[in-house]
Each structure stands twice: as structure tokens, then as C-alpha cells.
Amino acid sequence: MSRSFADFPPTPATKLGHYRALSPNAGVHVSPIQLGAMSIGDKWADMGMGAMDKESSFKLLDAYFDNGGNFIDTANNYQDESSEALIGEWMEKRGIRDQLVIATKYSAHYKARRSGFVNKANYAGNNLKSLHMSVEASLKKLRTDYIDILYLHWWDWDTSVEEVMNGLHNLVVQGKVLYLGISDTPAWIVSQANQYARDHGKSPFVIYQGKWSLLERSFEREIIPMARAHGLALAPWDVLGSGKLRTDAEEEARRASGEKGRVLFRPDWERSEDEVKMSRALEKVAGEVGTKSIQAVAIAYVMQKVPYCFPIIGGRKVEHLLSNVEALDITLSKEQIAFLESVLPFSPGFPSTMIGDGSKPAALMATAGKFVKQPLAEPIRPSKD
């Protein structure tokens, strides 16, 4: 029986299969929510990060992929290298490497907890030797000959912008890396790096990764305006506040089960007063939009603040993964966004408090005339199809 173009592609299982261009400077198509792979592996259980053996890791990866997901974020050091290794084994077993967009990182000391290693100074940082060793190791662990997105993981304050951009560009020329990203770095350095890239014919950064949630909004001061100006996508992590955004009922369930979740960065697993306030505000909005998942509302918040936003959502349970996908069906009104932002105090700081953020005419311009601003680019809103 003949088939027409209308028969392709098959309807995706979820909106993870509704792919989007990564950024104005990167046309690769990715799922709107990334699977964060920091929990995949079993080497950090003693650090309060939980553990996933091969079977549970593959089950989570299968669920993400089978529901349309193609965008996975990991790093050279996650779970003492077992995250990359398990992802590589899983991709090879299923024969799906080229169907995925794999992001990994260099900079971190990925041999930190390995015995038998001495003179470790150059296993960390942004320098060329660290970059070379890390990428070669990642390629072997991932069982691939190219990395879709390579991030500089964090700025080390020792390596120059020129050394970083020249070294990263050489990897792109060699075909070992397709796109470049940068994480946990001041906005002014990213701007300087991308200007250097433009001026010297080098590959620019096309995506920025950093901490952003309703509990921590400093990302909105300089990072978002920088990304808008330079055409970078945004990959926020900790969108769910390290699991601290949960309802009172979910809190009681944790007490009853003894499941604390991640305690690496804060041993006190119970919510603070601010976290309780924000969780209850999210629960109110969740009721208004017709979902039981306050986590989905928190994800929808960052996705509907800016365009080209691909939150990184981790965790270890398939049911949590599928619940988070509900964010792709939630439309938040401007009033609901304003309500959520009113719960905890936030100031954009100087000079934004004086000159604004560019979304409307600056007050200091009013003496010269009546000005009409071109609207900023809007994020993609959920659709029914």
C-alpha cells in the first residue's frame, strides 16, 4: 500500500516530540524540556544525590525517548563519570545516537574521587589541556565520535577568553563538537567571548545554562538580557528548587516515607518559610489552570517568560518525568505570572531600577517625546495540536 507525506511523521506520544529550533544561531531541533542526567549513575549516593543503577537509568532514558524526548544534558563529572558511560551504553544498545542531541560539559574535575590519580591540576579548569583530555574522555564514555553541544561548565578566572574560544572553535572545525554552550559564567564574560568570536570568525556560544527558578530569580538581572542581545538559548537548571517546590501533602508524604531527596547542598530537606509560601502560591495557580502538579506550573513559568528556553529537569522516577511534561500544556496569564512573582521580593538591581530593562520606554526619555517600543520576542505558547 502506498503512503503519502501526510502519513509522516507518526503522532508523538507527548509534547516532548514537538521539537523547536534551539536558538536564533542554532537550527538544530530539540525537545522543549531537557532530561537532566545528573542523577543517572550510582556513584554519588554517599553524597546525598540518590542513585540509579543501570536498570533504573535505562528505564528513565527509555521513557524520555519513547515519549518523544531527544535532548539530554550531562557532564564529564556527573556520578563520577558513570552518567556519560550509561548514556553511551544505552544509546549504543538502542542504536539511536544520531536521533539524540547530547549536551555534555568540561571544566569540572572529573577524576576528583578516583583513587590512584596524582598531579590532578589540569583535570579541571577551562584551559586547553583540560579541554582536550575531557573531550577525548567524554567521546569514549558516550561511545560516539561527536558531541552535539559542549558546554564550558563554569568560569575559572584563569583562562583567557581568547584561549577558550580558539580551543572550542578548533573542536568544531575537527567535527568533534557541533555547537558550543556556556554555563555558570558572568554575563559580561559571555558577551566578550561572543564578540571575540564574531570579530575573529570563531564559533560562538549558542546556549547559556544557569540557575533560575521562582525561588532564585537573579538570572533575570543580566543573563536574560545578555542572551537576548546575543541570540543565545537558555537552559535553566534547578527550576524546581532542588525539589523544595512541593505541596503540603507531598511534604507529609516524604515525612511518612523517609524519602528526603537531594541533600547535597542543604542537609535540611524540609522546606523553608519562603519555599512554603511559593509552593502554596503555585498550588493556587495550579488549581486555576487545571493541574495537580505545582512542579509543572513552575516549569511553565520559566518557559513562558522568555523565548528559546529549554529547562533541564532531572529526577529518578518515570512518573515524575511524565508529570513534568504537563508544563507544555499550561498557559499562564500575565496576571498569574505577576502573582507568582509577587510572593517573594525581587529587585533587578541597578542600573535596571534606573533605566528599565528595555521592554518599555525609559522614564528618562519621557522629556524628549512620546516613544513606542517594538515589543520583545515572545515565547512559544502551548497549542492544542
Short mmCIF file of C-alpha atoms in Angstrom, two decimals, residues 38-235:
data_model
loop_
_atom_site.label_atom_id
_atom_site.label_comp_id
_atom_site.label_asym_id
_atom_site.label_seq_id
_atom_site.Cartn_x
_atom_site.Cartn_y
_atom_site.Cartn_z
CA MET A 38 22.97 14.26 36.93
CA SER A 39 21.03 11.51 38.72
CA ILE A 40 21.84 8.82 36.16
CA GLY A 41 24.50 6.61 37.71
CA ASP A 42 25.22 5.14 41.13
CA LYS A 43 28.43 6.77 42.29
CA TRP A 44 27.08 9.77 44.23
CA ALA A 45 24.69 8.06 46.62
CA ASP A 46 27.04 8.78 49.52
CA MET A 47 26.90 12.49 48.63
CA GLY A 48 23.14 12.77 49.14
CA MET A 49 22.36 12.74 45.41
CA GLY A 50 20.48 9.47 45.23
CA ALA A 51 21.46 6.59 42.98
CA MET A 52 20.26 4.89 39.81
CA ASP A 53 21.65 1.54 38.74
CA LYS A 54 21.86 0.56 35.08
CA GLU A 55 18.35 -0.90 35.00
CA SER A 56 16.64 2.15 36.52
CA SER A 57 18.80 4.52 34.43
CA PHE A 58 17.85 2.77 31.20
CA LYS A 59 14.18 2.75 32.25
CA LEU A 60 14.20 6.54 32.72
CA LEU A 61 16.09 7.13 29.47
CA ASP A 62 13.70 4.82 27.62
CA ALA A 63 10.67 6.67 29.00
CA TYR A 64 12.06 10.05 27.94
CA PHE A 65 12.98 8.86 24.43
CA ASP A 66 9.81 6.81 23.85
CA ASN A 67 7.72 9.85 24.78
CA GLY A 68 9.44 11.94 22.11
CA GLY A 69 12.38 13.36 24.06
CA ASN A 70 15.66 13.88 22.20
CA PHE A 71 17.60 16.41 24.35
CA ILE A 72 19.79 15.01 27.17
CA ASP A 73 22.11 17.05 29.39
CA THR A 74 25.07 15.54 31.24
CA ALA A 75 28.66 16.45 32.19
CA ASN A 76 32.11 14.90 32.34
CA ASN A 77 31.98 14.51 36.13
CA TYR A 78 28.35 13.57 36.85
CA GLN A 79 28.14 10.49 39.06
CA ASP A 80 31.94 10.12 38.82
CA GLU A 81 31.68 9.67 35.02
CA SER A 82 29.03 6.95 35.20
CA SER A 83 26.33 9.28 33.80
CA GLU A 84 28.11 9.67 30.46
CA ALA A 85 29.07 5.99 30.44
CA LEU A 86 25.50 4.76 30.98
CA ILE A 87 24.08 7.17 28.39
CA GLY A 88 26.67 5.96 25.90
CA GLU A 89 25.89 2.30 26.57
CA TRP A 90 22.13 2.96 26.33
CA MET A 91 22.43 4.84 23.03
CA GLU A 92 24.58 2.11 21.54
CA LYS A 93 22.25 -0.65 22.72
CA ARG A 94 19.21 1.02 21.13
CA GLY A 95 21.12 2.25 18.07
CA ILE A 96 19.79 5.79 18.40
CA ARG A 97 22.83 8.02 18.73
CA ASP A 98 22.00 10.25 15.76
CA GLN A 99 18.40 10.67 16.90
CA LEU A 100 19.55 12.42 20.06
CA VAL A 101 21.03 15.80 20.92
CA ILE A 102 23.58 15.17 23.66
CA ALA A 103 24.98 18.03 25.71
CA THR A 104 27.95 17.50 27.98
CA LYS A 105 30.46 19.75 29.74
CA TYR A 106 34.11 20.23 30.54
CA SER A 107 35.80 22.28 33.32
CA ALA A 108 34.92 20.10 36.32
CA HIS A 109 37.48 17.78 37.90
CA TYR A 110 36.04 14.52 36.62
CA LYS A 111 38.73 12.38 38.30
CA ALA A 112 38.22 14.01 41.70
CA ARG A 113 37.12 10.88 43.55
CA ARG A 114 39.19 8.38 41.60
CA SER A 115 41.97 6.76 43.60
CA GLY A 116 45.40 6.39 42.04
CA PHE A 117 45.36 9.79 40.35
CA VAL A 118 48.09 12.22 41.40
CA ASN A 119 49.10 15.60 39.97
CA LYS A 120 45.48 16.36 39.07
CA ALA A 121 45.88 20.09 38.48
CA ASN A 122 44.95 20.03 34.78
CA TYR A 123 41.94 17.73 35.08
CA ALA A 124 39.93 20.85 35.93
CA GLY A 125 39.52 24.36 34.56
CA ASN A 126 38.93 25.97 31.18
CA ASN A 127 42.45 25.63 29.73
CA LEU A 128 43.30 23.77 26.52
CA LYS A 129 44.80 20.72 28.24
CA SER A 130 41.74 20.29 30.45
CA LEU A 131 39.51 20.74 27.39
CA HIS A 132 41.44 18.21 25.31
CA MET A 133 41.52 15.48 27.96
CA SER A 134 37.90 15.97 28.96
CA VAL A 135 36.50 15.86 25.43
CA GLU A 136 38.52 12.78 24.47
CA ALA A 137 37.28 11.03 27.62
CA SER A 138 33.66 12.09 27.01
CA LEU A 139 33.71 10.79 23.45
CA LYS A 140 34.86 7.38 24.69
CA LYS A 141 32.31 7.21 27.51
CA LEU A 142 29.46 8.34 25.26
CA ARG A 143 30.58 5.86 22.56
CA THR A 144 30.33 8.48 19.85
CA ASP A 145 32.60 10.48 17.57
CA TYR A 146 30.88 13.82 18.12
CA ILE A 147 29.21 15.86 20.85
CA ASP A 148 26.15 17.88 19.86
CA ILE A 149 26.60 20.64 22.46
CA LEU A 150 29.75 21.11 24.52
CA TYR A 151 29.49 23.48 27.48
CA LEU A 152 32.17 25.27 29.35
CA HIS A 153 30.85 24.29 32.78
CA TRP A 154 31.94 27.25 34.89
CA TRP A 155 34.34 30.17 34.53
CA ASP A 156 37.70 29.50 36.19
CA TRP A 157 39.04 33.12 36.17
CA ASP A 158 42.47 31.89 34.96
CA THR A 159 41.97 31.08 31.27
CA SER A 160 41.58 33.91 28.78
CA VAL A 161 38.57 34.37 26.54
CA GLU A 162 40.90 34.02 23.54
CA GLU A 163 42.26 30.64 24.68
CA VAL A 164 38.78 29.33 25.39
CA MET A 165 37.18 30.45 22.12
CA ASN A 166 40.10 29.38 19.92
CA GLY A 167 40.25 25.96 21.58
CA LEU A 168 36.49 25.37 21.36
CA HIS A 169 36.38 26.54 17.74
CA ASN A 170 39.09 24.05 16.80
CA LEU A 171 36.89 21.22 18.11
CA VAL A 172 34.04 22.43 15.92
CA VAL A 173 36.35 22.55 12.88
CA GLN A 174 37.51 18.99 13.66
CA GLY A 175 33.88 17.81 13.78
CA LYS A 176 34.18 16.59 17.37
CA VAL A 177 31.69 19.23 18.58
CA LEU A 178 28.74 20.76 16.71
CA TYR A 179 27.57 23.61 18.97
CA LEU A 180 29.04 25.50 21.91
CA GLY A 181 27.41 26.37 25.21
CA ILE A 182 28.48 28.11 28.39
CA SER A 183 27.28 27.63 31.95
CA ASP A 184 27.59 29.40 35.30
CA THR A 185 29.58 32.35 33.94
CA PRO A 186 29.08 36.13 34.33
CA ALA A 187 27.10 37.75 31.53
CA TRP A 188 29.86 40.22 30.70
CA ILE A 189 32.32 37.40 30.01
CA VAL A 190 29.86 35.62 27.69
CA SER A 191 29.30 38.89 25.83
CA GLN A 192 33.04 39.41 25.49
CA ALA A 193 33.51 35.84 24.27
CA ASN A 194 30.81 36.05 21.62
CA GLN A 195 32.07 39.42 20.43
CA TYR A 196 35.55 37.91 20.09
CA ALA A 197 34.05 35.00 18.14
CA ARG A 198 32.24 37.33 15.74
CA ASP A 199 35.29 39.53 15.24
CA HIS A 200 37.63 36.61 14.55
CA GLY A 201 35.46 34.16 12.63
CA LYS A 202 35.15 31.70 15.51
CA SER A 203 32.19 29.61 16.64
CA PRO A 204 30.06 31.49 19.20
CA PHE A 205 28.19 30.22 22.22
CA VAL A 206 24.58 29.47 21.24
CA ILE A 207 23.14 28.45 24.62
CA TYR A 208 23.60 29.51 28.25
CA GLN A 209 22.93 27.26 31.24
CA GLY A 210 22.37 28.58 34.74
CA LYS A 211 20.31 28.52 37.93
CA TRP A 212 16.82 30.00 37.59
CA SER A 213 13.52 29.42 39.33
CA LEU A 214 10.75 31.30 41.11
CA LEU A 215 12.85 30.87 44.25
CA GLU A 216 16.02 32.32 42.69
CA ARG A 217 15.46 34.99 40.03
CA SER A 218 18.85 36.75 39.87
CA PHE A 219 19.22 35.07 36.45
CA GLU A 220 16.80 37.75 35.21
CA ARG A 221 19.14 40.67 36.00
CA GLU A 222 21.97 40.28 33.47
CA ILE A 223 21.83 36.77 31.99
CA ILE A 224 18.48 37.08 30.20
CA PRO A 225 19.25 40.49 28.61
CA MET A 226 22.67 39.16 27.51
CA ALA A 227 21.07 36.08 25.94
CA ARG A 228 18.50 38.22 24.15
CA ALA A 229 21.19 40.52 22.74
CA HIS A 230 23.47 37.69 21.56
CA GLY A 231 20.83 35.21 20.36
CA LEU A 232 21.53 32.53 22.99
CA ALA A 233 19.04 29.91 24.11
CA LEU A 234 18.58 29.46 27.85
CA ALA A 235 18.87 26.16 29.74
#
